[in-house]
PDB file of C-alpha atoms in Angstrom:
ATOM      1  CA  MET A 250     -61.110  67.680  73.389  1.00  0.00           C
ATOM      2  CA  GLY A 251     -64.469  65.540  72.404  1.00  0.00           C
ATOM      3  CA  THR A 252     -66.634  62.762  73.990  1.00  0.00           C
ATOM      4  CA  GLU A 253     -69.000  60.418  71.577  1.00  0.00           C
ATOM      5  CA  HIS A 254     -70.487  57.492  72.590  1.00  0.00           C
ATOM      6  CA  GLY A 255     -68.449  57.522  75.470  1.00  0.00           C
ATOM      7  CA  VAL A 256     -65.349  57.238  74.760  1.00  0.00           C
ATOM      8  CA  ARG A 257     -63.088  60.955  75.076  1.00  0.00           C
ATOM      9  CA  TYR A 258     -60.531  61.557  72.339  1.00  0.00           C
ATOM     10  CA  ARG A 259     -58.218  64.465  71.435  1.00  0.00           C
ATOM     11  CA  GLU A 260     -58.506  65.777  67.354  1.00  0.00           C
ATOM     12  CA  GLN A 261     -56.331  67.159  65.065  1.00  0.00           C
ATOM     13  CA  GLY A 262     -55.915  67.881  61.551  1.00  0.00           C
ATOM     14  CA  GLU A 263     -57.964  67.221  58.772  1.00  0.00           C
ATOM     15  CA  ALA A 264     -58.969  64.149  57.465  1.00  0.00           C
ATOM     16  CA  VAL A 265     -57.866  65.012  53.349  1.00  0.00           C
ATOM     17  CA  GLY A 266     -54.547  63.746  54.100  1.00  0.00           C
ATOM     18  CA  GLY A 267     -56.154  59.825  55.992  1.00  0.00           C
ATOM     19  CA  THR A 268     -57.414  59.939  58.988  1.00  0.00           C
ATOM     20  CA  TYR A 269     -54.852  57.961  62.134  1.00  0.00           C
ATOM     21  CA  LEU A 270     -56.364  57.450  65.417  1.00  0.00           C
ATOM     22  CA  MET A 271     -54.157  56.020  67.840  1.00  0.00           C
ATOM     23  CA  VAL A 272     -54.958  53.817  71.317  1.00  0.00           C
ATOM     24  CA  HIS A 273     -52.552  54.162  74.040  1.00  0.00           C
ATOM     25  CA  GLY A 274     -51.085  51.073  76.219  1.00  0.00           C
ATOM     26  CA  LEU A 275     -51.971  49.474  79.509  1.00  0.00           C
ATOM     27  CA  GLY A 276     -52.988  52.337  82.050  1.00  0.00           C
ATOM     28  CA  GLY A 277     -51.826  54.890  79.752  1.00  0.00           C
ATOM     29  CA  SER A 278     -54.040  57.442  78.430  1.00  0.00           C
ATOM     30  CA  LEU A 279     -54.922  59.549  75.353  1.00  0.00           C
ATOM     31  CA  GLU A 280     -52.436  62.069  76.902  1.00  0.00           C
ATOM     32  CA  GLN A 281     -49.607  59.892  75.886  1.00  0.00           C
ATOM     33  CA  TRP A 282     -49.972  60.417  71.828  1.00  0.00           C
ATOM     34  CA  SER A 283     -49.729  64.659  72.644  1.00  0.00           C
ATOM     35  CA  GLU A 284     -46.778  64.767  70.658  1.00  0.00           C
ATOM     36  CA  ILE A 285     -47.387  62.425  67.723  1.00  0.00           C
ATOM     37  CA  VAL A 286     -51.075  63.754  67.507  1.00  0.00           C
ATOM     38  CA  ARG A 287     -49.887  67.498  67.180  1.00  0.00           C
ATOM     39  CA  LEU A 288     -46.681  66.092  64.129  1.00  0.00           C
ATOM     40  CA  LEU A 289     -49.025  64.083  62.331  1.00  0.00           C
ATOM     41  CA  GLY A 290     -52.086  65.881  62.619  1.00  0.00           C
ATOM     42  CA  ALA A 291     -50.390  68.728  60.350  1.00  0.00           C
ATOM     43  CA  GLY A 292     -50.329  66.769  57.638  1.00  0.00           C
ATOM     44  CA  ALA A 293     -53.674  64.784  58.180  1.00  0.00           C
ATOM     45  CA  ARG A 294     -56.454  64.070  60.789  1.00  0.00           C
ATOM     46  CA  ALA A 295     -54.980  62.564  64.614  1.00  0.00           C
ATOM     47  CA  ILE A 296     -57.628  61.230  66.574  1.00  0.00           C
ATOM     48  CA  ALA A 297     -56.768  59.516  69.449  1.00  0.00           C
ATOM     49  CA  VAL A 298     -58.515  57.996  72.264  1.00  0.00           C
ATOM     50  CA  ASP A 299     -58.831  56.993  75.688  1.00  0.00           C
ATOM     51  CA  VAL A 300     -60.027  53.104  75.976  1.00  0.00           C
ATOM     52  CA  PRO A 301     -63.349  53.540  77.944  1.00  0.00           C
ATOM     53  CA  GLY A 302     -61.981  52.626  81.737  1.00  0.00           C
ATOM     54  CA  PHE A 303     -58.651  54.605  81.369  1.00  0.00           C
ATOM     55  CA  GLY A 304     -58.211  57.963  81.442  1.00  0.00           C
ATOM     56  CA  ARG A 305     -60.281  59.874  82.791  1.00  0.00           C
ATOM     57  CA  THR A 306     -62.732  57.533  81.839  1.00  0.00           C
ATOM     58  CA  ARG A 307     -61.856  55.635  84.106  1.00  0.00           C
ATOM     59  CA  THR A 308     -64.023  54.207  87.291  1.00  0.00           C
ATOM     60  CA  VAL A 309     -63.318  52.632  90.872  1.00  0.00           C
ATOM     61  CA  THR A 310     -64.489  49.093  90.251  1.00  0.00           C
ATOM     62  CA  GLY A 311     -62.549  49.175  87.210  1.00  0.00           C
ATOM     63  CA  ALA A 312     -65.086  47.812  84.955  1.00  0.00           C
ATOM     64  CA  PHE A 313     -63.188  46.878  81.367  1.00  0.00           C
ATOM     65  CA  SER A 314     -64.264  44.987  78.172  1.00  0.00           C
ATOM     66  CA  VAL A 315     -61.851  44.089  75.714  1.00  0.00           C
ATOM     67  CA  ASP A 316     -65.648  43.680  72.809  1.00  0.00           C
ATOM     68  CA  GLU A 317     -67.460  46.511  74.932  1.00  0.00           C
ATOM     69  CA  SER A 318     -64.613  48.994  74.424  1.00  0.00           C
ATOM     70  CA  ALA A 319     -63.371  47.812  70.742  1.00  0.00           C
ATOM     71  CA  ARG A 320     -67.562  48.098  70.153  1.00  0.00           C
ATOM     72  CA  ALA A 321     -67.448  51.490  71.211  1.00  0.00           C
ATOM     73  CA  ILE A 322     -64.045  53.127  69.720  1.00  0.00           C
ATOM     74  CA  VAL A 323     -66.193  51.650  66.280  1.00  0.00           C
ATOM     75  CA  ARG A 324     -68.694  53.821  66.874  1.00  0.00           C
ATOM     76  CA  LEU A 325     -66.531  57.150  67.639  1.00  0.00           C
ATOM     77  CA  CYS A 326     -65.255  55.878  64.171  1.00  0.00           C
ATOM     78  CA  ALA A 327     -68.529  56.214  62.711  1.00  0.00           C
ATOM     79  CA  GLU A 328     -69.381  59.247  64.409  1.00  0.00           C
ATOM     80  CA  LYS A 329     -66.196  60.563  62.788  1.00  0.00           C
ATOM     81  CA  ASP A 330     -66.263  59.066  59.244  1.00  0.00           C
ATOM     82  CA  VAL A 331     -63.827  56.977  59.614  1.00  0.00           C
ATOM     83  CA  ARG A 332     -62.403  55.717  56.180  1.00  0.00           C
ATOM     84  CA  ASP A 333     -58.836  54.849  54.482  1.00  0.00           C
ATOM     85  CA  GLY A 334     -57.604  55.345  58.128  1.00  0.00           C
ATOM     86  CA  VAL A 335     -54.779  54.094  59.909  1.00  0.00           C
ATOM     87  CA  LEU A 336     -54.511  51.717  62.979  1.00  0.00           C
ATOM     88  CA  VAL A 337     -52.428  52.848  65.364  1.00  0.00           C
ATOM     89  CA  SER A 338     -52.010  51.232  69.257  1.00  0.00           C
ATOM     90  CA  HIS A 339     -49.219  50.855  71.623  1.00  0.00           C
ATOM     91  CA  SER A 340     -48.698  47.940  73.144  1.00  0.00           C
ATOM     92  CA  VAL A 341     -51.252  45.627  75.466  1.00  0.00           C
ATOM     93  CA  GLY A 342     -53.274  48.322  73.504  1.00  0.00           C
ATOM     94  CA  CYS A 343     -52.930  46.142  70.415  1.00  0.00           C
ATOM     95  CA  VAL A 344     -54.352  43.958  71.475  1.00  0.00           C
ATOM     96  CA  LEU A 345     -58.366  45.985  70.770  1.00  0.00           C
ATOM     97  CA  ALA A 346     -57.161  47.734  68.521  1.00  0.00           C
ATOM     98  CA  ALA A 347     -57.006  44.470  66.726  1.00  0.00           C
ATOM     99  CA  ARG A 348     -60.596  43.977  67.395  1.00  0.00           C
ATOM    100  CA  VAL A 349     -61.655  47.025  66.355  1.00  0.00           C
ATOM    101  CA  ALA A 350     -59.921  46.584  63.193  1.00  0.00           C
ATOM    102  CA  ALA A 351     -61.695  43.366  62.707  1.00  0.00           C
ATOM    103  CA  LEU A 352     -65.141  44.946  63.600  1.00  0.00           C
ATOM    104  CA  ALA A 353     -64.482  47.663  61.015  1.00  0.00           C
ATOM    105  CA  PRO A 354     -62.518  46.661  58.373  1.00  0.00           C
ATOM    106  CA  ASP A 355     -64.005  49.403  56.093  1.00  0.00           C
ATOM    107  CA  ARG A 356     -62.818  51.975  58.338  1.00  0.00           C
ATOM    108  CA  PHE A 357     -58.662  50.850  58.609  1.00  0.00           C
ATOM    109  CA  ARG A 358     -56.184  49.706  55.806  1.00  0.00           C
ATOM    110  CA  ARG A 359     -53.358  49.672  57.816  1.00  0.00           C
ATOM    111  CA  LEU A 360     -52.043  48.899  61.390  1.00  0.00           C
ATOM    112  CA  VAL A 361     -49.164  50.077  63.460  1.00  0.00           C
ATOM    113  CA  PHE A 362     -48.297  47.729  66.024  1.00  0.00           C
ATOM    114  CA  VAL A 363     -46.057  50.343  68.151  1.00  0.00           C
ATOM    115  CA  SER A 364     -44.012  48.408  71.499  1.00  0.00           C
ATOM    116  CA  GLY A 365     -47.368  45.503  70.922  1.00  0.00           C
ATOM    117  CA  ALA A 366     -44.815  42.592  69.286  1.00  0.00           C
ATOM    118  CA  LEU A 367     -45.933  41.029  72.823  1.00  0.00           C
ATOM    119  CA  VAL A 368     -46.189  37.651  72.245  1.00  0.00           C
ATOM    120  CA  ARG A 369     -44.768  35.464  75.057  1.00  0.00           C
ATOM    121  CA  ALA A 370     -45.303  38.284  77.545  1.00  0.00           C
ATOM    122  CA  SER A 371     -49.069  38.006  77.072  1.00  0.00           C
ATOM    123  CA  GLU A 372     -48.689  34.046  77.282  1.00  0.00           C
ATOM    124  CA  MET A 373     -46.825  35.109  80.849  1.00  0.00           C
ATOM    125  CA  ALA A 374     -50.220  37.027  81.576  1.00  0.00           C
ATOM    126  CA  GLN A 375     -52.236  34.449  80.838  1.00  0.00           C
ATOM    127  CA  HIS A 376     -50.105  31.549  81.751  1.00  0.00           C
ATOM    128  CA  PRO A 377     -47.729  33.559  84.811  1.00  0.00           C
ATOM    129  CA  THR A 378     -46.403  29.824  86.103  1.00  0.00           C
ATOM    130  CA  ARG A 379     -44.546  30.682  82.554  1.00  0.00           C
ATOM    131  CA  ALA A 380     -42.406  32.953  84.541  1.00  0.00           C
ATOM    132  CA  LEU A 381     -39.986  30.607  86.194  1.00  0.00           C
ATOM    133  CA  ARG A 382     -39.536  29.720  83.125  1.00  0.00           C
ATOM    134  CA  ALA A 383     -38.096  33.687  82.205  1.00  0.00           C
ATOM    135  CA  PRO A 384     -37.760  35.108  85.120  1.00  0.00           C
ATOM    136  CA  MET A 385     -36.379  38.271  84.474  1.00  0.00           C
ATOM    137  CA  LEU A 386     -39.250  38.900  81.935  1.00  0.00           C
ATOM    138  CA  GLY A 387     -41.870  38.114  84.319  1.00  0.00           C
ATOM    139  CA  LEU A 388     -40.445  40.951  86.682  1.00  0.00           C
ATOM    140  CA  THR A 389     -41.167  43.223  83.843  1.00  0.00           C
ATOM    141  CA  VAL A 390     -44.074  41.913  83.012  1.00  0.00           C
ATOM    142  CA  ALA A 391     -44.972  42.235  86.487  1.00  0.00           C
ATOM    143  CA  THR A 392     -43.479  45.742  86.552  1.00  0.00           C
ATOM    144  CA  GLN A 393     -45.390  47.073  83.767  1.00  0.00           C
ATOM    145  CA  PHE A 394     -48.765  45.968  84.905  1.00  0.00           C
ATOM    146  CA  VAL A 395     -48.489  46.864  88.419  1.00  0.00           C
ATOM    147  CA  ALA A 396     -46.926  50.718  87.286  1.00  0.00           C
ATOM    148  CA  GLY A 397     -50.397  51.297  84.819  1.00  0.00           C
ATOM    149  CA  LEU A 398     -52.235  50.511  88.423  1.00  0.00           C
ATOM    150  CA  PHE A 399     -51.866  53.237  90.133  1.00  0.00           C
ATOM    151  CA  PRO A 400     -52.402  57.212  88.838  1.00  0.00           C
ATOM    152  CA  VAL A 401     -49.777  59.481  89.244  1.00  0.00           C
ATOM    153  CA  PRO A 402     -50.504  62.620  90.734  1.00  0.00           C
ATOM    154  CA  ARG A 403     -49.183  65.416  89.631  1.00  0.00           C
ATOM    155  CA  PRO A 404     -46.235  66.407  91.709  1.00  0.00           C
ATOM    156  CA  VAL A 405     -44.495  63.246  90.945  1.00  0.00           C
ATOM    157  CA  LEU A 406     -43.996  63.801  87.168  1.00  0.00           C
ATOM    158  CA  ASN A 407     -43.390  67.654  88.133  1.00  0.00           C
ATOM    159  CA  ALA A 408     -40.155  65.359  89.926  1.00  0.00           C
ATOM    160  CA  LEU A 409     -39.943  63.274  87.599  1.00  0.00           C
ATOM    161  CA  ALA A 410     -39.099  65.969  84.579  1.00  0.00           C
ATOM    162  CA  ARG A 411     -37.357  67.982  87.603  1.00  0.00           C
ATOM    163  CA  VAL A 412     -35.356  65.505  89.270  1.00  0.00           C
ATOM    164  CA  LYS A 413     -33.127  63.461  87.279  1.00  0.00           C
ATOM    165  CA  PRO A 414     -32.058  60.666  89.929  1.00  0.00           C
ATOM    166  CA  LEU A 415     -35.600  59.480  90.046  1.00  0.00           C
ATOM    167  CA  ARG A 416     -36.322  59.346  86.556  1.00  0.00           C
ATOM    168  CA  ARG A 417     -33.610  56.552  86.667  1.00  0.00           C
ATOM    169  CA  LEU A 418     -34.881  55.419  89.324  1.00  0.00           C
ATOM    170  CA  LEU A 419     -38.526  54.620  88.019  1.00  0.00           C
ATOM    171  CA  LEU A 420     -38.871  54.781  84.823  1.00  0.00           C
ATOM    172  CA  ARG A 421     -35.681  52.643  83.694  1.00  0.00           C
ATOM    173  CA  PRO A 422     -38.452  49.245  83.552  1.00  0.00           C
ATOM    174  CA  PHE A 423     -39.766  51.262  80.211  1.00  0.00           C
ATOM    175  CA  VAL A 424     -36.852  53.240  78.675  1.00  0.00           C
ATOM    176  CA  ALA A 425     -33.370  53.347  77.528  1.00  0.00           C
ATOM    177  CA  ALA A 426     -32.440  56.410  78.282  1.00  0.00           C
ATOM    178  CA  PRO A 427     -34.292  58.254  81.523  1.00  0.00           C
ATOM    179  CA  ASP A 428     -32.205  61.271  81.636  1.00  0.00           C
ATOM    180  CA  SER A 429     -32.364  62.748  77.851  1.00  0.00           C
ATOM    181  CA  LEU A 430     -36.006  62.642  78.621  1.00  0.00           C
ATOM    182  CA  ASP A 431     -38.483  66.004  77.018  1.00  0.00           C
ATOM    183  CA  GLY A 432     -39.306  67.052  81.286  1.00  0.00           C
ATOM    184  CA  GLY A 433     -42.452  69.422  79.796  1.00  0.00           C
ATOM    185  CA  LEU A 434     -43.265  66.285  77.073  1.00  0.00           C
ATOM    186  CA  LEU A 435     -43.087  63.301  80.356  1.00  0.00           C
ATOM    187  CA  VAL A 436     -45.767  65.113  82.561  1.00  0.00           C
ATOM    188  CA  GLU A 437     -48.150  65.574  79.462  1.00  0.00           C
ATOM    189  CA  THR A 438     -47.677  61.869  78.369  1.00  0.00           C
ATOM    190  CA  LEU A 439     -47.693  60.693  81.903  1.00  0.00           C
ATOM    191  CA  THR A 440     -50.307  62.868  82.753  1.00  0.00           C
ATOM    192  CA  GLY A 441     -54.045  60.732  83.190  1.00  0.00           C
ATOM    193  CA  THR A 442     -51.945  56.907  83.611  1.00  0.00           C
ATOM    194  CA  GLY A 443     -53.016  54.591  85.987  1.00  0.00           C
ATOM    195  CA  SER A 444     -56.624  52.519  86.128  1.00  0.00           C
ATOM    196  CA  PRO A 445     -58.158  49.843  88.322  1.00  0.00           C
ATOM    197  CA  ALA A 446     -59.637  48.813  84.694  1.00  0.00           C
ATOM    198  CA  VAL A 447     -55.868  47.546  85.023  1.00  0.00           C
ATOM    199  CA  LEU A 448     -56.641  43.962  87.755  1.00  0.00           C
ATOM    200  CA  ARG A 449     -59.998  43.360  84.810  1.00  0.00           C
ATOM    201  CA  VAL A 450     -57.106  42.932  82.445  1.00  0.00           C
ATOM    202  CA  LEU A 451     -55.352  40.984  84.382  1.00  0.00           C
ATOM    203  CA  PHE A 452     -57.775  38.954  86.071  1.00  0.00           C
ATOM    204  CA  THR A 453     -59.348  37.982  82.979  1.00  0.00           C
ATOM    205  CA  ALA A 454     -55.839  37.567  80.924  1.00  0.00           C
ATOM    206  CA  LYS A 455     -56.328  33.728  80.286  1.00  0.00           C
ATOM    207  CA  GLY A 456     -60.155  34.670  78.663  1.00  0.00           C
ATOM    208  CA  ILE A 457     -59.010  37.144  76.533  1.00  0.00           C
ATOM    209  CA  PRO A 458     -57.787  35.236  72.802  1.00  0.00           C
ATOM    210  CA  TYR A 459     -55.222  37.104  71.777  1.00  0.00           C
ATOM    211  CA  ASP A 460     -53.965  35.054  69.003  1.00  0.00           C
ATOM    212  CA  ASP A 461     -58.125  34.476  67.968  1.00  0.00           C
ATOM    213  CA  ILE A 462     -58.270  38.578  68.028  1.00  0.00           C
ATOM    214  CA  LEU A 463     -54.898  39.564  66.533  1.00  0.00           C
ATOM    215  CA  ARG A 464     -55.836  36.407  63.301  1.00  0.00           C
ATOM    216  CA  ALA A 465     -58.833  38.445  62.995  1.00  0.00           C
ATOM    217  CA  VAL A 466     -57.094  41.011  61.634  1.00  0.00           C
ATOM    218  CA  THR A 467     -57.460  41.099  57.771  1.00  0.00           C
ATOM    219  CA  GLN A 468     -55.589  45.004  57.318  1.00  0.00           C
ATOM    220  CA  PRO A 469     -51.486  44.292  56.901  1.00  0.00           C
ATOM    221  CA  VAL A 470     -49.751  45.245  60.172  1.00  0.00           C
ATOM    222  CA  ASP A 471     -46.015  47.261  60.569  1.00  0.00           C
ATOM    223  CA  LEU A 472     -43.841  46.958  63.629  1.00  0.00           C
ATOM    224  CA  ILE A 473     -42.108  49.611  65.904  1.00  0.00           C
ATOM    225  CA  THR A 474     -40.047  48.436  68.210  1.00  0.00           C
ATOM    226  CA  GLY A 475     -37.676  50.184  70.540  1.00  0.00           C
ATOM    227  CA  ASP A 476     -33.969  48.100  70.500  1.00  0.00           C
ATOM    228  CA  ARG A 477     -34.434  48.171  74.531  1.00  0.00           C
ATOM    229  CA  ASP A 478     -36.868  46.819  74.870  1.00  0.00           C
ATOM    230  CA  PRO A 479     -37.112  44.644  77.629  1.00  0.00           C
ATOM    231  CA  LEU A 480     -40.485  42.992  76.974  1.00  0.00           C
ATOM    232  CA  ILE A 481     -39.900  41.965  73.344  1.00  0.00           C
ATOM    233  CA  ARG A 482     -37.298  39.913  71.543  1.00  0.00           C
ATOM    234  CA  ASP A 483     -36.643  39.147  68.742  1.00  0.00           C
ATOM    235  CA  GLN A 484     -38.691  35.742  68.922  1.00  0.00           C
ATOM    236  CA  ASP A 485     -41.407  37.860  69.557  1.00  0.00           C
ATOM    237  CA  ARG A 486     -41.003  39.899  66.022  1.00  0.00           C
ATOM    238  CA  VAL A 487     -41.001  35.978  64.512  1.00  0.00           C
ATOM    239  CA  LEU A 488     -44.117  34.674  66.665  1.00  0.00           C
ATOM    240  CA  VAL A 489     -47.254  37.780  65.690  1.00  0.00           C
ATOM    241  CA  ARG A 490     -45.634  37.127  61.893  1.00  0.00           C
ATOM    242  CA  GLU A 491     -48.079  33.618  62.585  1.00  0.00           C
ATOM    243  CA  LEU A 492     -50.730  35.945  63.575  1.00  0.00           C
ATOM    244  CA  VAL A 493     -50.978  38.864  62.043  1.00  0.00           C
ATOM    245  CA  ARG A 494     -49.905  39.549  58.434  1.00  0.00           C
ATOM    246  CA  VAL A 495     -46.476  41.575  59.088  1.00  0.00           C
ATOM    247  CA  GLU A 496     -45.258  44.076  55.781  1.00  0.00           C
ATOM    248  CA  GLY A 497     -43.512  46.425  57.780  1.00  0.00           C
ATOM    249  CA  ASP A 498     -40.875  46.123  60.907  1.00  0.00           C
ATOM    250  CA  ALA A 499     -38.618  49.345  61.715  1.00  0.00           C
ATOM    251  CA  VAL A 500     -36.658  49.052  65.110  1.00  0.00           C
ATOM    252  CA  ILE A 501     -35.790  52.459  67.515  1.00  0.00           C
ATOM    253  CA  ARG A 502     -32.212  53.002  67.972  1.00  0.00           C
ATOM    254  CA  ARG A 503     -31.702  53.555  71.387  1.00  0.00           C
ATOM    255  CA  CYS A 504     -34.996  52.944  72.711  1.00  0.00           C
ATOM    256  CA  GLY A 505     -36.745  51.364  75.093  1.00  0.00           C
ATOM    257  CA  HIS A 506     -40.965  50.016  74.997  1.00  0.00           C
ATOM    258  CA  TRP A 507     -41.877  53.648  75.578  1.00  0.00           C
ATOM    259  CA  PRO A 508     -41.391  55.711  71.538  1.00  0.00           C
ATOM    260  CA  TRP A 509     -43.875  58.111  71.870  1.00  0.00           C
ATOM    261  CA  LEU A 510     -41.972  59.838  74.932  1.00  0.00           C
ATOM    262  CA  GLU A 511     -38.326  58.693  74.422  1.00  0.00           C
ATOM    263  CA  HIS A 512     -38.616  59.641  70.227  1.00  0.00           C
ATOM    264  CA  PRO A 513     -41.609  61.282  68.921  1.00  0.00           C
ATOM    265  CA  ALA A 514     -40.313  62.673  65.908  1.00  0.00           C
ATOM    266  CA  GLU A 515     -38.818  59.270  64.607  1.00  0.00           C
ATOM    267  CA  LEU A 516     -41.827  57.523  65.831  1.00  0.00           C
ATOM    268  CA  ALA A 517     -44.268  59.625  64.183  1.00  0.00           C
ATOM    269  CA  ALA A 518     -41.722  59.711  61.172  1.00  0.00           C
ATOM    270  CA  LEU A 519     -42.052  56.054  60.826  1.00  0.00           C
ATOM    271  CA  ILE A 520     -46.030  56.348  61.664  1.00  0.00           C
ATOM    272  CA  ALA A 521     -46.979  58.434  58.017  1.00  0.00           C
ATOM    273  CA  GLU A 522     -44.472  56.177  55.970  1.00  0.00           C
ATOM    274  CA  SER A 523     -46.685  53.204  57.214  1.00  0.00           C
ATOM    275  CA  ALA A 524     -49.405  55.327  56.381  1.00  0.00           C
ATOM    276  CA  ARG A 525     -47.647  55.918  52.145  1.00  0.00           C
ATOM    277  CA  HIS A 526     -47.212  51.756  51.467  1.00  0.00           C
ATOM    278  CA  ASP A 527     -50.825  51.675  50.538  1.00  0.00           C
ATOM    279  CA  ARG A 528     -50.866  54.875  48.061  1.00  0.00           C
TER     280      ARG A 528
END
């Protein structure tokens, strides 16, 4: 663990095999990538970051800015001499990752959007009245925001790890098969979640130029999506192709919105496979 330029990070492995930089999703922390860092760090350098304003860098006021956070991560990349990198991001974090890639195009050769084809969900966050046209999607989007807002106490995480009915009740919107989750990994990856910055994202969503940020990405993009992700449908994966140059489109079976918890080994293998495309 370390902190550079206000960005907390975890690093494992050597850069001789390339560098993966991982950006978490809304309300998350670098801990969500724990198993992925271990797996990818065995053959390359893997760096996971806390987006400024989230994880252990969260503040009481919920301060957050896409541009300021992206620039801070770019400064970290310069400090760590990230070159020929693969930028991996999850969910709404893909917007921030796209901004990072546009600010430092010489440091990344490819992006991987994990559960990140959130075109309709992003439009709904910017224009809440659209939820009337797709109420189930609207409810799921609202659930994601609420879940990302509140830090989860350690006793609750421990209870989720032990009690399967509680998992079914609380995690069904995020994972496909709550009963099959690894309890230890659940506690590890959900530690540090929750931030008041989620409210800032929600209140400023209309002013975030989602489409323009994605269109500014010049690198190829690979998509990795769970087949049971309630936020993403085939329509979204088609729409995202209008914004970025999608080269790969992988689907993880029996998986919801959190593949880093549900199927970490498969996810890591797909990310590594994506990195080999340009070799």
